[in-house]
mmCIF file of C-alpha atoms in Angstrom:
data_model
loop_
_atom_site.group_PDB
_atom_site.id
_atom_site.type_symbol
_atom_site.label_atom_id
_atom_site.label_comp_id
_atom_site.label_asym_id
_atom_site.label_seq_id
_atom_site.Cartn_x
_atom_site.Cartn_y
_atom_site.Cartn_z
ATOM 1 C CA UNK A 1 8.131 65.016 -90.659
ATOM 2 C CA UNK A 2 11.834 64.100 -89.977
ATOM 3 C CA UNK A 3 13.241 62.436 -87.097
ATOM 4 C CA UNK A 4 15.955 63.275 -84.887
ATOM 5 C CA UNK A 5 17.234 59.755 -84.672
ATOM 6 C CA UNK A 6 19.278 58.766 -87.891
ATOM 7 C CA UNK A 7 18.509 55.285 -89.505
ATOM 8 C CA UNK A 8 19.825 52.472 -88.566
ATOM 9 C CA UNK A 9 22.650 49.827 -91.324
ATOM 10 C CA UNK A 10 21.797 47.221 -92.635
ATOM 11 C CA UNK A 11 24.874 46.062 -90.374
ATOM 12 C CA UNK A 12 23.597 47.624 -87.221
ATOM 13 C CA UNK A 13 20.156 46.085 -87.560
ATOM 14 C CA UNK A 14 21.554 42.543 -88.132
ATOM 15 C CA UNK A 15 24.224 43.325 -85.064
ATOM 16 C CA UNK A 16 21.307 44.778 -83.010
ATOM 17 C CA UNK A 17 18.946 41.543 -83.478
ATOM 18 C CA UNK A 18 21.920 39.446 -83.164
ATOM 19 C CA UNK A 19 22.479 40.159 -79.423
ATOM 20 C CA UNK A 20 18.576 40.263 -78.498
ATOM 21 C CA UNK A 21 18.378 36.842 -79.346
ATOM 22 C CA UNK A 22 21.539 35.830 -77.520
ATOM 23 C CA UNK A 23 19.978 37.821 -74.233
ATOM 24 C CA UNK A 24 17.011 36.032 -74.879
ATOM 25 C CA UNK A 25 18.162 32.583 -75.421
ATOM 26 C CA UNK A 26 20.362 33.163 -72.301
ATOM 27 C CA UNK A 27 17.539 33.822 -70.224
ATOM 28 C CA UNK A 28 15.463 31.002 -71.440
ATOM 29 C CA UNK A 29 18.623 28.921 -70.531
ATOM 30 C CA UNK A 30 18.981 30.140 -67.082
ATOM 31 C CA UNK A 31 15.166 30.082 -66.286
ATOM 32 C CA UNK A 32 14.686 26.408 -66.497
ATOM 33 C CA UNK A 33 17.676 25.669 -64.042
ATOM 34 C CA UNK A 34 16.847 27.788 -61.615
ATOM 35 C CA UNK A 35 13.329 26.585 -61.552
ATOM 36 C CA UNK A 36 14.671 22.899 -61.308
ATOM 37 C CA UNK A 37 17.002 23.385 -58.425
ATOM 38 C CA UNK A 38 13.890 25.024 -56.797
ATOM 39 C CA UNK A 39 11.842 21.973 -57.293
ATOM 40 C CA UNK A 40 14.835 19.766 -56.146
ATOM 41 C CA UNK A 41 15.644 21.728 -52.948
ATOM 42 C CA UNK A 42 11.777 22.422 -51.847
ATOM 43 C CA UNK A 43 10.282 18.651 -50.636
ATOM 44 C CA UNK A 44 7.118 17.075 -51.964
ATOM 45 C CA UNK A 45 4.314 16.814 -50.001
ATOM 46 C CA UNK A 46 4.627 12.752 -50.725
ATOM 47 C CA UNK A 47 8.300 12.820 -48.982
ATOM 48 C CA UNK A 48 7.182 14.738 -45.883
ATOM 49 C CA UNK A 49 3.993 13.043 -45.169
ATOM 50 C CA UNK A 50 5.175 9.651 -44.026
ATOM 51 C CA UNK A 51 7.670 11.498 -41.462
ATOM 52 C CA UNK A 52 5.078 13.849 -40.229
ATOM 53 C CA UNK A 53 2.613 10.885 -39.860
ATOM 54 C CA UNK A 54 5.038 9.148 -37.902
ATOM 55 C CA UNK A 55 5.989 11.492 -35.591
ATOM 56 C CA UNK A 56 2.115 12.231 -34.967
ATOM 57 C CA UNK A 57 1.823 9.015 -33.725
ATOM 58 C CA UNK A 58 4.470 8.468 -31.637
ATOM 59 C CA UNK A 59 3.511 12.059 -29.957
ATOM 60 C CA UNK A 60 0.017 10.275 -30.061
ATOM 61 C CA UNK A 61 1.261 7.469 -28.246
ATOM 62 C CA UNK A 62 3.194 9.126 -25.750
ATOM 63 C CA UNK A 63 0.033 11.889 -24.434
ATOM 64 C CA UNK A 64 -2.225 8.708 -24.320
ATOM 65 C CA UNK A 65 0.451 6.720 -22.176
ATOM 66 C CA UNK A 66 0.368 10.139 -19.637
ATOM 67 C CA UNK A 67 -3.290 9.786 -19.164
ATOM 68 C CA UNK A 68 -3.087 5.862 -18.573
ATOM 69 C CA UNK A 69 -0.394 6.749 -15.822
ATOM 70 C CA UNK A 70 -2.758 9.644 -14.806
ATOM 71 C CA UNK A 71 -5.738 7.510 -14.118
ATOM 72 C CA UNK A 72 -4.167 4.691 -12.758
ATOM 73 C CA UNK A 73 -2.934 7.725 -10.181
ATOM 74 C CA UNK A 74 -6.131 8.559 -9.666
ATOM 75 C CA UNK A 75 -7.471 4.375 -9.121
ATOM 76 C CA UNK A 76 -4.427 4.001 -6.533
ATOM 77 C CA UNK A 77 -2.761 2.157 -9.084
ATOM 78 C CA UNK A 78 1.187 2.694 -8.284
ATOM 79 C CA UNK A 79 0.798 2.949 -4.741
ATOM 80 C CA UNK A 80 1.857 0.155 -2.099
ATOM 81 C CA UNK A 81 0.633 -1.074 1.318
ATOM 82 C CA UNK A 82 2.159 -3.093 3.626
ATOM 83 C CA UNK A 83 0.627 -4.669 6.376
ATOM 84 C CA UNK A 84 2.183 -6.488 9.519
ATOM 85 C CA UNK A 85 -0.371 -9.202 11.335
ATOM 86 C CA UNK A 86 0.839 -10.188 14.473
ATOM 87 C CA UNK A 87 -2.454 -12.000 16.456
ATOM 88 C CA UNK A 88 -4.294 -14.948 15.325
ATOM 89 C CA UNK A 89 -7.563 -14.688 17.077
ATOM 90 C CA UNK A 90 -10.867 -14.547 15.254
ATOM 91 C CA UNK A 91 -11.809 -10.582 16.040
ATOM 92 C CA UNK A 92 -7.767 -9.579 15.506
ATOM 93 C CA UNK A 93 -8.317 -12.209 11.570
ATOM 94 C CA UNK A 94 -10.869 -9.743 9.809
ATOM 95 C CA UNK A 95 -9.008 -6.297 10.291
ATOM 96 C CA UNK A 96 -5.683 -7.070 7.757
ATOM 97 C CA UNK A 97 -7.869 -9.045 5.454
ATOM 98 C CA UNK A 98 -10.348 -6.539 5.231
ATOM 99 C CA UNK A 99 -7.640 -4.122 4.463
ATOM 100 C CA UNK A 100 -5.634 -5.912 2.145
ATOM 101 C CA UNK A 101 -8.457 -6.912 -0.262
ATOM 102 C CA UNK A 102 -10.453 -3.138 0.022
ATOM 103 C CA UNK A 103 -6.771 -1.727 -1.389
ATOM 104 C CA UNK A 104 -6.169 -4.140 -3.351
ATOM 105 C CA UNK A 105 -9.986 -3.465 -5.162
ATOM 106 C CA UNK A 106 -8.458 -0.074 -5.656
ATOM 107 C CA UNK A 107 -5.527 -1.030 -7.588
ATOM 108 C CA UNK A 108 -3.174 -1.021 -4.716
ATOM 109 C CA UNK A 109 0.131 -3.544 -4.472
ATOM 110 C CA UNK A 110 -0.444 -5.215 -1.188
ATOM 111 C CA UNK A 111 1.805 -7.364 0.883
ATOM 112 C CA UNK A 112 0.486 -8.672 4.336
ATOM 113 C CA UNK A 113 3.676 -10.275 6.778
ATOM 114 C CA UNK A 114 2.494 -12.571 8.875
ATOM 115 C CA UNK A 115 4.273 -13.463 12.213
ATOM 116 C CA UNK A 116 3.638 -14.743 15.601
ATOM 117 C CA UNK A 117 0.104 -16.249 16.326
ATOM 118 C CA UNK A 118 -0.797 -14.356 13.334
ATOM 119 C CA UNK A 119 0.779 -16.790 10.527
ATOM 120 C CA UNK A 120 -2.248 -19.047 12.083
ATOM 121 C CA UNK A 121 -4.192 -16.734 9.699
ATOM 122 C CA UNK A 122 -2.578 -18.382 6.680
ATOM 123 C CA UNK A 123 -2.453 -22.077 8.396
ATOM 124 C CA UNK A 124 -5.313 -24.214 6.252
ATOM 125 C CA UNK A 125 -6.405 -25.982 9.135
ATOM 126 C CA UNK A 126 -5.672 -23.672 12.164
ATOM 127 C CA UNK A 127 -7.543 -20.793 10.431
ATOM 128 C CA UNK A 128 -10.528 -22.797 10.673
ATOM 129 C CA UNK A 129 -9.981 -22.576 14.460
ATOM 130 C CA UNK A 130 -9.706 -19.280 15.836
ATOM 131 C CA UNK A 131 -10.938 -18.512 18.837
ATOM 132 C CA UNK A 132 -12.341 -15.173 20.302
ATOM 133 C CA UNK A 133 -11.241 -14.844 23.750
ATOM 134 C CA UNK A 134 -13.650 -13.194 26.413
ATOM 135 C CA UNK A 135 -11.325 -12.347 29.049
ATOM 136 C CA UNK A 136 -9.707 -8.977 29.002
ATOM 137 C CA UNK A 137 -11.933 -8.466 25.860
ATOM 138 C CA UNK A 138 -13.901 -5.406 27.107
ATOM 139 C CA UNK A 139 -16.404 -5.932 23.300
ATOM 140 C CA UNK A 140 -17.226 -9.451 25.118
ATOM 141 C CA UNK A 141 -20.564 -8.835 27.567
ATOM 142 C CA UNK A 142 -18.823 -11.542 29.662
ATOM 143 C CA UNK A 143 -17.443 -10.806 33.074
ATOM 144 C CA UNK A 144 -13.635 -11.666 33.037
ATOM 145 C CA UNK A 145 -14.644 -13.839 36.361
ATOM 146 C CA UNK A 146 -17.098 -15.965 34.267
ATOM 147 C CA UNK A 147 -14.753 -15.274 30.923
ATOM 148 C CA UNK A 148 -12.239 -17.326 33.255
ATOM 149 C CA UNK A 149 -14.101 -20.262 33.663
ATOM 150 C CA UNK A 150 -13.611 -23.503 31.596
ATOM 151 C CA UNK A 151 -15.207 -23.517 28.046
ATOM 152 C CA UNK A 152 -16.071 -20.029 28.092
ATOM 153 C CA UNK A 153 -13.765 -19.075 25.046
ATOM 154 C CA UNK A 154 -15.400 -21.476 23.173
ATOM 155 C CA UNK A 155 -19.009 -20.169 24.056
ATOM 156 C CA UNK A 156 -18.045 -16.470 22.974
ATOM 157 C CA UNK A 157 -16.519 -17.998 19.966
ATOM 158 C CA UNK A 158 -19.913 -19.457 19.018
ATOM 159 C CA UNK A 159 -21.223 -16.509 19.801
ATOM 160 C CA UNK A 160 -19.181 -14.500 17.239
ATOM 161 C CA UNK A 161 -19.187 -16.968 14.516
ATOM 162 C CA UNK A 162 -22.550 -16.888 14.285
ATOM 163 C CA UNK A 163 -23.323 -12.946 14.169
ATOM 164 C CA UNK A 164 -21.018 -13.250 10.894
ATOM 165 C CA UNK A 165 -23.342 -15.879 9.557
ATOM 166 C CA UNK A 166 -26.208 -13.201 10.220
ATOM 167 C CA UNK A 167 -24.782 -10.401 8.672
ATOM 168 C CA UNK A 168 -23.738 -12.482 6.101
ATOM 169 C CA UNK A 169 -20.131 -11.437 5.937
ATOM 170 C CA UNK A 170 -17.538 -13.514 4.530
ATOM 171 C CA UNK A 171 -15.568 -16.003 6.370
ATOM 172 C CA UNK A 172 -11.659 -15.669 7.519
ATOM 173 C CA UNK A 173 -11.019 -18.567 4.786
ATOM 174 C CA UNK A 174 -13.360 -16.673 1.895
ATOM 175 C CA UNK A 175 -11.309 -13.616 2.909
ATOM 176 C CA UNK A 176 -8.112 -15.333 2.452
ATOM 177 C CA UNK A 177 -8.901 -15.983 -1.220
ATOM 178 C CA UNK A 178 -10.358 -13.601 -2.502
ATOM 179 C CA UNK A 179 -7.524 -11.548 -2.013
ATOM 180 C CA UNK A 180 -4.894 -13.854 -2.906
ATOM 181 C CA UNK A 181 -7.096 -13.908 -6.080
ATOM 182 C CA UNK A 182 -7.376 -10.202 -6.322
ATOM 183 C CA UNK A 183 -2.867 -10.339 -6.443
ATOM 184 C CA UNK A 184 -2.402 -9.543 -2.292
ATOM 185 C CA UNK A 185 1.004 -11.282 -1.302
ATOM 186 C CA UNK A 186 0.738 -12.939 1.697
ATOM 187 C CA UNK A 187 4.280 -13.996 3.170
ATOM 188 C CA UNK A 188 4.973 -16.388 6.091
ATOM 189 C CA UNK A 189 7.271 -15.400 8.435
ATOM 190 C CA UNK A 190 10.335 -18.062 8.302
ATOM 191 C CA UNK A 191 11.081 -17.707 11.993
ATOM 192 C CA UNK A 192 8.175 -18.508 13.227
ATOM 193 C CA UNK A 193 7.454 -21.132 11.033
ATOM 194 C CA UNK A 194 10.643 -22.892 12.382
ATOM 195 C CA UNK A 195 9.594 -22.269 16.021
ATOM 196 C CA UNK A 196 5.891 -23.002 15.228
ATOM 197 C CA UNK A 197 7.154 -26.017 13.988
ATOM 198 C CA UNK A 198 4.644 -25.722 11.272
ATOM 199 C CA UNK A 199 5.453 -27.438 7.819
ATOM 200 C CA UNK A 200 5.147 -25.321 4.664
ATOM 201 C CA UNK A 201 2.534 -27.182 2.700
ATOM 202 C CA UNK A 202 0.428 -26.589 5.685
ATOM 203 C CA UNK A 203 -0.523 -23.003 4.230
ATOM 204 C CA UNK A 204 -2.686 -21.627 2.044
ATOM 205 C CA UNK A 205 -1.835 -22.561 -1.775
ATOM 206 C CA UNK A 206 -0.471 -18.909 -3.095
ATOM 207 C CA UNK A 207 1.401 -17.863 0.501
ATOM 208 C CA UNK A 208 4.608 -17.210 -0.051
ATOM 209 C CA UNK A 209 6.718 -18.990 2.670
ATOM 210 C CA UNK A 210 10.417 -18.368 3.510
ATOM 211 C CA UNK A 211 10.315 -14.860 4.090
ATOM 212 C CA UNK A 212 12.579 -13.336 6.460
ATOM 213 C CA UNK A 213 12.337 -10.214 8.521
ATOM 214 C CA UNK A 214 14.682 -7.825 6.368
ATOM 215 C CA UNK A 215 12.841 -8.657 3.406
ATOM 216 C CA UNK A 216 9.801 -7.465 5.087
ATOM 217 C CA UNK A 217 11.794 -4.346 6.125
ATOM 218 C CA UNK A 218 12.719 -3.348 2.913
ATOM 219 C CA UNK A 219 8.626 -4.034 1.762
ATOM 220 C CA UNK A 220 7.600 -1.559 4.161
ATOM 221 C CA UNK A 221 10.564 0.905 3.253
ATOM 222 C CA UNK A 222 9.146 0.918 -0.443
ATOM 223 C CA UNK A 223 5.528 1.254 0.600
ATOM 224 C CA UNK A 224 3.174 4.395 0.758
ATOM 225 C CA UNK A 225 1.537 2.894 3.985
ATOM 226 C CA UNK A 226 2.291 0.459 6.475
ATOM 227 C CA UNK A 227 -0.105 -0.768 9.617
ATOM 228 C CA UNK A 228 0.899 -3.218 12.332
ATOM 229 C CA UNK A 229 -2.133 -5.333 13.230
#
Protein backbone atom coordinates (compact mmCIF):
# COMPACT_ATOMS: atom_id res chain seq x y z
CA UNK A 1 0.00 0.00 0.00
CA UNK A 2 1.45 3.44 -1.05
CA UNK A 3 1.72 6.45 0.91
CA UNK A 4 0.69 9.85 0.32
CA UNK A 5 3.79 11.35 1.80
CA UNK A 6 6.83 11.13 -0.70
CA UNK A 7 10.25 9.90 0.74
CA UNK A 8 12.43 11.80 2.23
CA UNK A 9 16.79 12.64 0.55
CA UNK A 10 19.33 11.44 1.71
CA UNK A 11 19.99 15.36 2.11
CA UNK A 12 16.74 16.08 3.82
CA UNK A 13 17.17 13.31 6.36
CA UNK A 14 20.73 14.43 7.31
CA UNK A 15 19.29 18.32 7.29
CA UNK A 16 16.23 17.10 9.28
CA UNK A 17 18.41 15.27 12.14
CA UNK A 18 20.80 18.03 11.94
CA UNK A 19 18.46 20.65 13.51
CA UNK A 20 16.78 18.11 16.13
CA UNK A 21 19.93 17.79 17.69
CA UNK A 22 20.72 21.50 17.69
CA UNK A 23 16.97 22.04 19.39
CA UNK A 24 17.90 19.48 21.63
CA UNK A 25 21.30 20.41 22.67
CA UNK A 26 19.86 23.98 23.06
CA UNK A 27 17.46 22.93 25.47
CA UNK A 28 19.77 20.84 27.48
CA UNK A 29 21.89 24.10 27.54
CA UNK A 30 19.24 26.33 28.75
CA UNK A 31 17.78 23.80 31.33
CA UNK A 32 20.73 23.66 33.58
CA UNK A 33 20.92 27.59 33.90
CA UNK A 34 17.73 28.18 34.60
CA UNK A 35 17.66 25.55 37.24
CA UNK A 36 20.90 27.13 38.79
CA UNK A 37 19.70 30.67 39.02
CA UNK A 38 16.64 29.02 40.75
CA UNK A 39 18.78 27.41 43.31
CA UNK A 40 20.84 30.69 43.68
CA UNK A 41 17.84 33.06 44.06
CA UNK A 42 15.61 30.59 46.42
CA UNK A 43 17.61 30.52 50.15
CA UNK A 44 18.66 27.37 51.95
CA UNK A 45 17.06 26.36 54.82
CA UNK A 46 20.81 26.59 56.56
CA UNK A 47 20.91 30.54 55.60
CA UNK A 48 17.45 31.32 56.99
CA UNK A 49 17.54 29.40 60.13
CA UNK A 50 20.04 31.37 62.15
CA UNK A 51 17.94 34.70 61.31
CA UNK A 52 14.67 33.15 62.10
CA UNK A 53 16.17 31.72 65.37
CA UNK A 54 17.27 35.00 66.26
CA UNK A 55 14.46 36.91 65.81
CA UNK A 56 12.43 34.14 67.85
CA UNK A 57 14.31 34.98 70.63
CA UNK A 58 14.44 38.39 70.80
CA UNK A 59 10.40 38.28 70.26
CA UNK A 60 10.89 35.63 73.12
CA UNK A 61 12.59 38.00 75.18
CA UNK A 62 10.52 40.86 74.71
CA UNK A 63 6.71 38.87 75.62
CA UNK A 64 8.58 37.47 78.75
CA UNK A 65 9.85 41.09 79.76
CA UNK A 66 5.76 42.20 79.38
CA UNK A 67 4.75 39.63 81.85
CA UNK A 68 7.69 40.54 84.37
CA UNK A 69 6.33 44.24 84.09
CA UNK A 70 2.79 42.69 84.31
CA UNK A 71 3.31 40.96 87.58
CA UNK A 72 5.34 43.31 89.19
CA UNK A 73 1.92 45.53 88.35
CA UNK A 74 0.06 43.22 89.90
CA UNK A 75 2.79 42.91 93.38
CA UNK A 76 2.63 46.92 93.54
CA UNK A 77 5.91 46.89 92.15
CA UNK A 78 6.20 50.44 90.19
CA UNK A 79 4.06 52.24 92.42
CA UNK A 80 5.27 54.96 95.08
CA UNK A 81 4.16 56.17 98.55
CA UNK A 82 5.05 58.97 100.30
CA UNK A 83 4.47 59.58 103.72
CA UNK A 84 4.78 62.89 105.86
CA UNK A 85 5.31 62.23 109.92
CA UNK A 86 4.85 65.18 111.76
CA UNK A 87 4.35 63.95 115.79
CA UNK A 88 6.79 62.11 117.80
CA UNK A 89 4.75 60.55 120.49
CA UNK A 90 4.62 56.83 121.07
CA UNK A 91 0.74 56.15 119.77
CA UNK A 92 1.36 58.93 116.68
CA UNK A 93 5.35 56.39 116.09
CA UNK A 94 3.53 53.06 114.96
CA UNK A 95 1.02 54.47 112.26
CA UNK A 96 3.90 55.66 109.36
CA UNK A 97 6.06 52.74 110.28
CA UNK A 98 3.43 50.39 110.03
CA UNK A 99 2.65 51.82 106.70
CA UNK A 100 5.86 52.20 105.23
CA UNK A 101 7.09 48.61 105.86
CA UNK A 102 3.32 46.82 104.93
CA UNK A 103 3.96 48.74 101.26
CA UNK A 104 7.09 48.28 101.13
CA UNK A 105 6.38 44.10 101.69
CA UNK A 106 4.33 44.67 98.61
CA UNK A 107 6.93 45.92 96.40
CA UNK A 108 6.12 49.52 96.88
CA UNK A 109 8.99 52.54 96.70
CA UNK A 110 8.49 54.23 99.99
CA UNK A 111 9.81 57.48 101.29
CA UNK A 112 8.72 58.64 104.87
CA UNK A 113 9.68 62.80 105.57
CA UNK A 114 10.12 63.36 108.82
CA UNK A 115 9.64 66.87 110.42
CA UNK A 116 8.76 68.54 113.57
CA UNK A 117 8.59 66.33 116.79
CA UNK A 118 8.34 63.62 114.35
CA UNK A 119 12.20 63.43 113.19
CA UNK A 120 12.36 62.20 117.08
CA UNK A 121 11.15 58.99 115.34
CA UNK A 122 14.50 58.62 113.57
CA UNK A 123 16.64 60.12 116.69
CA UNK A 124 18.65 56.78 118.16
CA UNK A 125 18.29 57.84 121.54
CA UNK A 126 15.08 60.01 121.66
CA UNK A 127 13.10 57.19 119.94
CA UNK A 128 13.75 55.17 122.86
CA UNK A 129 11.78 57.87 124.75
CA UNK A 130 8.49 58.58 123.54
CA UNK A 131 5.97 59.33 125.60
CA UNK A 132 2.12 58.76 125.32
CA UNK A 133 0.40 61.68 126.64
CA UNK A 134 -2.99 61.21 128.62
CA UNK A 135 -4.36 64.55 128.48
CA UNK A 136 -6.60 65.46 125.63
CA UNK A 137 -6.04 61.75 124.62
CA UNK A 138 -9.72 60.63 124.67
CA UNK A 139 -8.06 56.41 124.00
CA UNK A 140 -6.38 57.21 127.59
CA UNK A 141 -9.09 55.98 130.53
CA UNK A 142 -7.48 58.90 132.44
CA UNK A 143 -9.43 61.97 133.36
CA UNK A 144 -7.62 65.05 131.78
CA UNK A 145 -7.86 66.48 135.61
CA UNK A 146 -5.76 63.49 136.88
CA UNK A 147 -3.94 63.26 133.17
CA UNK A 148 -2.75 66.86 134.43
CA UNK A 149 -1.12 65.93 137.38
CA UNK A 150 2.70 65.41 137.73
CA UNK A 151 4.08 62.00 136.43
CA UNK A 152 0.98 60.99 134.90
CA UNK A 153 2.44 60.89 131.24
CA UNK A 154 4.87 58.71 132.37
CA UNK A 155 2.33 56.25 134.10
CA UNK A 156 0.16 55.99 130.78
CA UNK A 157 3.38 55.54 129.00
CA UNK A 158 4.08 52.43 131.09
CA UNK A 159 0.91 51.56 130.58
CA UNK A 160 1.19 51.43 126.74
CA UNK A 161 4.58 50.04 126.51
CA UNK A 162 3.67 47.23 128.14
CA UNK A 163 0.32 46.15 126.20
CA UNK A 164 2.90 46.03 123.13
CA UNK A 165 5.05 43.65 125.09
CA UNK A 166 1.72 41.51 125.49
CA UNK A 167 0.66 41.42 122.15
CA UNK A 168 3.96 40.91 121.22
CA UNK A 169 4.23 43.56 118.57
CA UNK A 170 7.38 44.98 117.51
CA UNK A 171 9.01 47.90 119.01
CA UNK A 172 9.27 51.65 117.42
CA UNK A 173 13.20 50.81 117.08
CA UNK A 174 12.48 47.02 115.47
CA UNK A 175 10.08 48.95 113.22
CA UNK A 176 12.61 51.38 112.21
CA UNK A 177 14.80 48.61 110.76
CA UNK A 178 13.11 46.44 109.39
CA UNK A 179 12.01 48.77 106.97
CA UNK A 180 15.09 50.55 106.34
CA UNK A 181 16.13 46.90 105.62
CA UNK A 182 13.17 46.16 103.47
CA UNK A 183 14.64 49.67 101.05
CA UNK A 184 12.00 52.45 102.88
CA UNK A 185 13.87 55.92 102.65
CA UNK A 186 13.60 57.69 105.59
CA UNK A 187 14.71 61.49 105.19
CA UNK A 188 15.35 64.04 107.99
CA UNK A 189 14.00 67.17 107.61
CA UNK A 190 17.10 69.79 107.41
CA UNK A 191 15.14 72.56 109.06
CA UNK A 192 14.32 71.09 111.85
CA UNK A 193 17.36 69.46 112.41
CA UNK A 194 19.01 72.98 112.54
CA UNK A 195 16.34 74.27 114.97
CA UNK A 196 16.28 70.94 116.91
CA UNK A 197 19.71 71.50 117.21
CA UNK A 198 20.15 67.85 116.73
CA UNK A 199 23.54 66.58 115.18
CA UNK A 200 23.36 64.22 112.19
CA UNK A 201 25.12 61.16 113.47
CA UNK A 202 22.51 61.23 116.09
CA UNK A 203 20.08 59.24 113.64
CA UNK A 204 19.47 56.07 112.67
CA UNK A 205 22.43 54.54 110.42
CA UNK A 206 20.54 54.45 106.76
CA UNK A 207 18.39 57.99 107.35
CA UNK A 208 19.06 60.13 104.90
CA UNK A 209 19.71 63.62 106.46
CA UNK A 210 19.83 66.99 104.61
CA UNK A 211 16.67 66.91 103.00
CA UNK A 212 14.87 69.97 102.34
CA UNK A 213 11.21 70.70 101.93
CA UNK A 214 11.06 71.02 97.96
CA UNK A 215 12.72 67.87 97.62
CA UNK A 216 10.02 66.35 99.60
CA UNK A 217 7.54 68.24 97.36
CA UNK A 218 8.64 66.93 94.32
CA UNK A 219 8.62 63.07 96.22
CA UNK A 220 5.09 63.45 96.81
CA UNK A 221 4.41 65.00 93.23
CA UNK A 222 5.89 61.65 91.72
CA UNK A 223 4.05 59.38 94.12
CA UNK A 224 0.75 57.29 93.67
CA UNK A 225 -0.16 58.09 97.40
CA UNK A 226 0.75 60.43 99.92
CA UNK A 227 -0.56 60.55 103.84
CA UNK A 228 0.32 63.23 106.38
CA UNK A 229 0.71 61.59 109.79
Amino acid sequence: MSSDTPPRSADEASSTDAASGTDAASNADVTPDADARSDADTPSDADATPDSVAALEARIEDLESELADLRAEDDGGGRKLSIVATKGTLDMAYPPLILASTAAAFGWDVTVFHTFWGLDILHEERSKELKLSSVGNPNVPVPNAIGALPGMDRVTTKMMEQRIRDNDTASVEELLETSLEMGVEFQACQMTIDLMGYDEDDFYDGVTTGVGAATAIQDMADADVQLLV
